[in-house]
Amino acid sequence: RGKWCAAPVEFWSMQIGLERVLQRHPQLVIVAAHGSWLVCQDAQLDFLRYLFKSYPNFYVDLAATDQYYNLVHYDNLRSVFIEYSDRILFGTDIGRLKENDISGMSERYARSFMILESNESVKGSFFGDEEIKGLGLPQDVLEKIYYKNAMRIYPGLDARMRSLGYSVDAK
């Protein structure tokens, strides 16, 4: 048992169930929320690598994950993000905001961006208050994670972004 998983047998049973879906439906594009909860220990990162390598239509988002980055080896996490940058989407796990919540949320976003973009230690993640070493990801990796992957896999998103006045290159 650990901080990340109170019931490891149930956790891995769900991961194996996900893999069965991927096996049975190879054309189905799946974006697993929260990194499929495979960012909390190095063995999970290894399984995430295996899923990425084995199933080309499998993606994850990063919602609610950065508070766990300090539980894994820094180089291992960073290498997964770089090697599979075309399979990772930025996410926060936050839906609608009330107007009075905007300043607090902007601080949370800024911390999440700093964790991905800088090499500095960041005090606090999107949801937690732990100190996390920034991953210092390259610009091309950040662009894929922040928007290019989403524009590639979500039908119509590219056109919608352009209709809103954004100048984006999805390639």
mmCIF file of C-alpha atoms in Angstrom:
data_model
loop_
_atom_site.group_PDB
_atom_site.id
_atom_site.type_symbol
_atom_site.label_atom_id
_atom_site.label_comp_id
_atom_site.label_asym_id
_atom_site.label_seq_id
_atom_site.Cartn_x
_atom_site.Cartn_y
_atom_site.Cartn_z
ATOM 1 C CA ARG A 1 0.000 0.000 0.000
ATOM 2 C CA GLY A 2 1.174 3.482 -0.707
ATOM 3 C CA LYS A 3 0.064 7.075 -0.854
ATOM 4 C CA TRP A 4 -0.862 6.720 -4.506
ATOM 5 C CA CYS A 5 -2.940 3.539 -4.275
ATOM 6 C CA ALA A 6 -4.816 2.104 -1.329
ATOM 7 C CA ALA A 7 -5.820 -1.055 -3.241
ATOM 8 C CA PRO A 8 -3.014 -2.127 -5.610
ATOM 9 C CA VAL A 9 -4.745 -5.293 -6.857
ATOM 10 C CA GLU A 10 -7.808 -3.299 -7.855
ATOM 11 C CA PHE A 11 -5.605 -0.615 -9.446
ATOM 12 C CA TRP A 12 -3.709 -3.094 -11.627
ATOM 13 C CA SER A 13 -6.914 -4.970 -12.482
ATOM 14 C CA MET A 14 -8.298 -1.715 -13.888
ATOM 15 C CA GLN A 15 -5.084 -1.119 -15.857
ATOM 16 C CA ILE A 16 -5.275 -4.617 -17.349
ATOM 17 C CA GLY A 17 -8.945 -3.951 -18.169
ATOM 18 C CA LEU A 18 -7.894 -0.808 -20.016
ATOM 19 C CA GLU A 19 -5.351 -2.818 -21.970
ATOM 20 C CA ARG A 20 -8.033 -5.344 -22.951
ATOM 21 C CA VAL A 21 -10.120 -2.486 -24.383
ATOM 22 C CA LEU A 22 -7.070 -1.266 -26.308
ATOM 23 C CA GLN A 23 -6.458 -4.792 -27.652
ATOM 24 C CA ARG A 24 -10.059 -5.329 -28.722
ATOM 25 C CA HIS A 25 -10.479 -1.900 -30.317
ATOM 26 C CA PRO A 26 -7.144 -0.925 -31.887
ATOM 27 C CA GLN A 27 -8.693 1.887 -33.979
ATOM 28 C CA LEU A 28 -10.373 3.529 -30.985
ATOM 29 C CA VAL A 29 -8.611 6.686 -29.809
ATOM 30 C CA ILE A 30 -8.477 6.712 -26.019
ATOM 31 C CA VAL A 31 -7.352 9.665 -23.915
ATOM 32 C CA ALA A 32 -6.956 8.390 -20.371
ATOM 33 C CA ALA A 33 -7.526 11.097 -17.791
ATOM 34 C CA HIS A 34 -4.959 11.725 -15.063
ATOM 35 C CA GLY A 35 -2.161 9.995 -16.963
ATOM 36 C CA SER A 36 -4.186 6.825 -16.388
ATOM 37 C CA TRP A 37 -2.734 7.207 -12.863
ATOM 38 C CA LEU A 38 0.527 5.759 -14.175
ATOM 39 C CA VAL A 39 2.814 8.571 -12.996
ATOM 40 C CA CYS A 40 2.983 7.818 -9.274
ATOM 41 C CA GLN A 41 5.862 5.329 -9.247
ATOM 42 C CA ASP A 42 8.549 4.167 -11.655
ATOM 43 C CA ALA A 43 6.977 0.751 -12.286
ATOM 44 C CA GLN A 44 3.837 2.573 -13.417
ATOM 45 C CA LEU A 45 5.884 4.739 -15.770
ATOM 46 C CA ASP A 46 7.299 1.546 -17.260
ATOM 47 C CA PHE A 47 3.779 0.255 -17.839
ATOM 48 C CA LEU A 48 2.795 3.601 -19.376
ATOM 49 C CA ARG A 49 5.762 3.312 -21.768
ATOM 50 C CA TYR A 50 4.589 -0.191 -22.662
ATOM 51 C CA LEU A 51 1.053 1.081 -23.405
ATOM 52 C CA PHE A 52 2.377 3.926 -25.546
ATOM 53 C CA LYS A 53 4.674 1.576 -27.451
ATOM 54 C CA SER A 54 2.003 -1.092 -27.943
ATOM 55 C CA TYR A 55 -1.091 0.994 -28.707
ATOM 56 C CA PRO A 56 -0.649 3.919 -31.114
ATOM 57 C CA ASN A 57 -4.130 5.339 -30.377
ATOM 58 C CA PHE A 58 -3.566 5.553 -26.614
ATOM 59 C CA TYR A 59 -3.054 8.996 -25.090
ATOM 60 C CA VAL A 60 -3.085 10.463 -21.593
ATOM 61 C CA ASP A 61 -3.826 13.866 -20.193
ATOM 62 C CA LEU A 62 -1.919 15.383 -17.291
ATOM 63 C CA ALA A 63 -4.908 16.478 -15.205
ATOM 64 C CA ALA A 64 -4.228 16.205 -11.479
ATOM 65 C CA THR A 65 -0.859 14.500 -11.944
ATOM 66 C CA ASP A 66 1.872 17.011 -11.171
ATOM 67 C CA GLN A 67 1.577 16.590 -7.404
ATOM 68 C CA TYR A 68 2.870 13.015 -7.876
ATOM 69 C CA TYR A 69 5.954 13.840 -9.960
ATOM 70 C CA ASN A 70 8.147 13.909 -6.866
ATOM 71 C CA LEU A 71 7.308 10.223 -6.215
ATOM 72 C CA VAL A 72 9.171 9.037 -9.339
ATOM 73 C CA HIS A 73 12.734 9.401 -10.558
ATOM 74 C CA TYR A 74 13.097 12.751 -12.282
ATOM 75 C CA ASP A 75 15.037 11.453 -15.309
ATOM 76 C CA ASN A 76 12.558 8.635 -15.851
ATOM 77 C CA LEU A 77 9.554 10.966 -15.835
ATOM 78 C CA ARG A 78 11.249 13.545 -18.045
ATOM 79 C CA SER A 79 12.285 10.895 -20.578
ATOM 80 C CA VAL A 80 8.702 9.561 -20.822
ATOM 81 C CA PHE A 81 7.419 13.082 -21.464
ATOM 82 C CA ILE A 82 10.008 13.665 -24.182
ATOM 83 C CA GLU A 83 9.895 10.228 -25.833
ATOM 84 C CA TYR A 84 6.096 10.124 -25.948
ATOM 85 C CA SER A 85 5.365 13.843 -26.238
ATOM 86 C CA ASP A 86 3.058 13.107 -29.167
ATOM 87 C CA ARG A 87 0.788 11.074 -26.831
ATOM 88 C CA ILE A 88 0.413 13.471 -23.874
ATOM 89 C CA LEU A 89 -2.123 16.289 -23.525
ATOM 90 C CA PHE A 90 -2.190 19.077 -20.991
ATOM 91 C CA GLY A 91 -5.122 19.013 -18.605
ATOM 92 C CA THR A 92 -6.000 20.407 -15.177
ATOM 93 C CA ASP A 93 -9.136 18.651 -13.911
ATOM 94 C CA ILE A 94 -10.936 21.978 -13.539
ATOM 95 C CA GLY A 95 -14.223 22.692 -15.257
ATOM 96 C CA ARG A 96 -16.117 25.930 -15.028
ATOM 97 C CA LEU A 97 -14.718 28.750 -12.931
ATOM 98 C CA LYS A 98 -16.554 31.343 -10.925
ATOM 99 C CA GLU A 99 -15.317 34.863 -11.498
ATOM 100 C CA ASN A 100 -13.953 35.150 -7.944
ATOM 101 C CA ASP A 101 -11.852 31.977 -8.439
ATOM 102 C CA ILE A 102 -9.868 33.260 -11.416
ATOM 103 C CA SER A 103 -6.860 34.677 -9.545
ATOM 104 C CA GLY A 104 -6.380 31.503 -7.487
ATOM 105 C CA MET A 105 -6.689 29.350 -10.576
ATOM 106 C CA SER A 106 -4.237 31.475 -12.540
ATOM 107 C CA GLU A 107 -1.625 30.794 -9.829
ATOM 108 C CA ARG A 108 -2.296 27.058 -10.130
ATOM 109 C CA TYR A 109 -1.915 27.174 -13.904
ATOM 110 C CA ALA A 110 1.302 29.173 -13.575
ATOM 111 C CA ARG A 111 2.765 26.516 -11.243
ATOM 112 C CA SER A 112 1.779 23.721 -13.640
ATOM 113 C CA PHE A 113 3.358 25.573 -16.553
ATOM 114 C CA MET A 114 6.530 26.199 -14.535
ATOM 115 C CA ILE A 115 6.786 22.497 -13.648
ATOM 116 C CA LEU A 116 6.681 21.580 -17.334
ATOM 117 C CA GLU A 117 8.682 24.510 -18.712
ATOM 118 C CA SER A 118 11.412 25.365 -16.204
ATOM 119 C CA ASN A 119 14.251 23.576 -14.452
ATOM 120 C CA GLU A 120 13.429 25.341 -11.190
ATOM 121 C CA SER A 121 11.882 23.772 -8.118
ATOM 122 C CA VAL A 122 8.270 24.853 -7.867
ATOM 123 C CA LYS A 123 6.555 25.130 -4.491
ATOM 124 C CA GLY A 124 3.131 23.670 -5.036
ATOM 125 C CA SER A 125 1.490 21.881 -7.929
ATOM 126 C CA PHE A 126 -1.989 22.351 -9.357
ATOM 127 C CA PHE A 127 -3.622 20.691 -6.341
ATOM 128 C CA GLY A 128 -0.873 20.113 -3.792
ATOM 129 C CA ASP A 129 1.713 22.113 -1.901
ATOM 130 C CA GLU A 130 4.745 19.849 -2.286
ATOM 131 C CA GLU A 131 7.927 21.081 -3.932
ATOM 132 C CA ILE A 132 8.438 19.674 -7.419
ATOM 133 C CA LYS A 133 11.506 19.964 -9.608
ATOM 134 C CA GLY A 134 10.640 21.452 -12.984
ATOM 135 C CA LEU A 135 11.048 19.187 -16.000
ATOM 136 C CA GLY A 136 12.467 21.837 -18.333
ATOM 137 C CA LEU A 137 10.843 20.289 -21.395
ATOM 138 C CA PRO A 138 11.959 21.452 -24.862
ATOM 139 C CA GLN A 139 9.729 23.901 -26.777
ATOM 140 C CA ASP A 140 8.590 21.337 -29.373
ATOM 141 C CA VAL A 141 7.537 18.928 -26.609
ATOM 142 C CA LEU A 142 5.603 21.679 -24.814
ATOM 143 C CA GLU A 143 3.767 22.655 -27.993
ATOM 144 C CA LYS A 144 2.644 19.062 -28.532
ATOM 145 C CA ILE A 145 1.486 18.693 -24.925
ATOM 146 C CA TYR A 146 -0.219 22.090 -24.737
ATOM 147 C CA TYR A 147 -2.149 22.071 -28.012
ATOM 148 C CA LYS A 148 -0.798 20.219 -31.053
ATOM 149 C CA ASN A 149 -1.789 16.741 -29.869
ATOM 150 C CA ALA A 150 -5.316 17.861 -29.043
ATOM 151 C CA MET A 151 -5.690 19.548 -32.422
ATOM 152 C CA ARG A 152 -4.515 16.378 -34.146
ATOM 153 C CA ILE A 153 -6.843 13.927 -32.397
ATOM 154 C CA TYR A 154 -10.009 15.933 -31.682
ATOM 155 C CA PRO A 155 -12.020 16.364 -34.902
ATOM 156 C CA GLY A 156 -12.754 19.966 -35.770
ATOM 157 C CA LEU A 157 -10.603 21.512 -33.042
ATOM 158 C CA ASP A 158 -8.105 22.916 -35.537
ATOM 159 C CA ALA A 159 -10.856 24.730 -37.474
ATOM 160 C CA ARG A 160 -12.533 25.901 -34.273
ATOM 161 C CA MET A 161 -9.301 27.416 -32.933
ATOM 162 C CA ARG A 162 -8.764 29.242 -36.230
ATOM 163 C CA SER A 163 -12.368 30.525 -36.167
ATOM 164 C CA LEU A 164 -11.641 32.038 -32.757
ATOM 165 C CA GLY A 165 -8.682 33.897 -34.216
ATOM 166 C CA TYR A 166 -5.838 31.683 -33.054
ATOM 167 C CA SER A 167 -2.943 31.198 -35.440
ATOM 168 C CA VAL A 168 -1.964 27.605 -34.807
ATOM 169 C CA ASP A 169 0.114 25.027 -36.595
ATOM 170 C CA ALA A 170 -1.011 21.517 -35.678
ATOM 171 C CA LYS A 171 1.946 19.814 -37.355
#
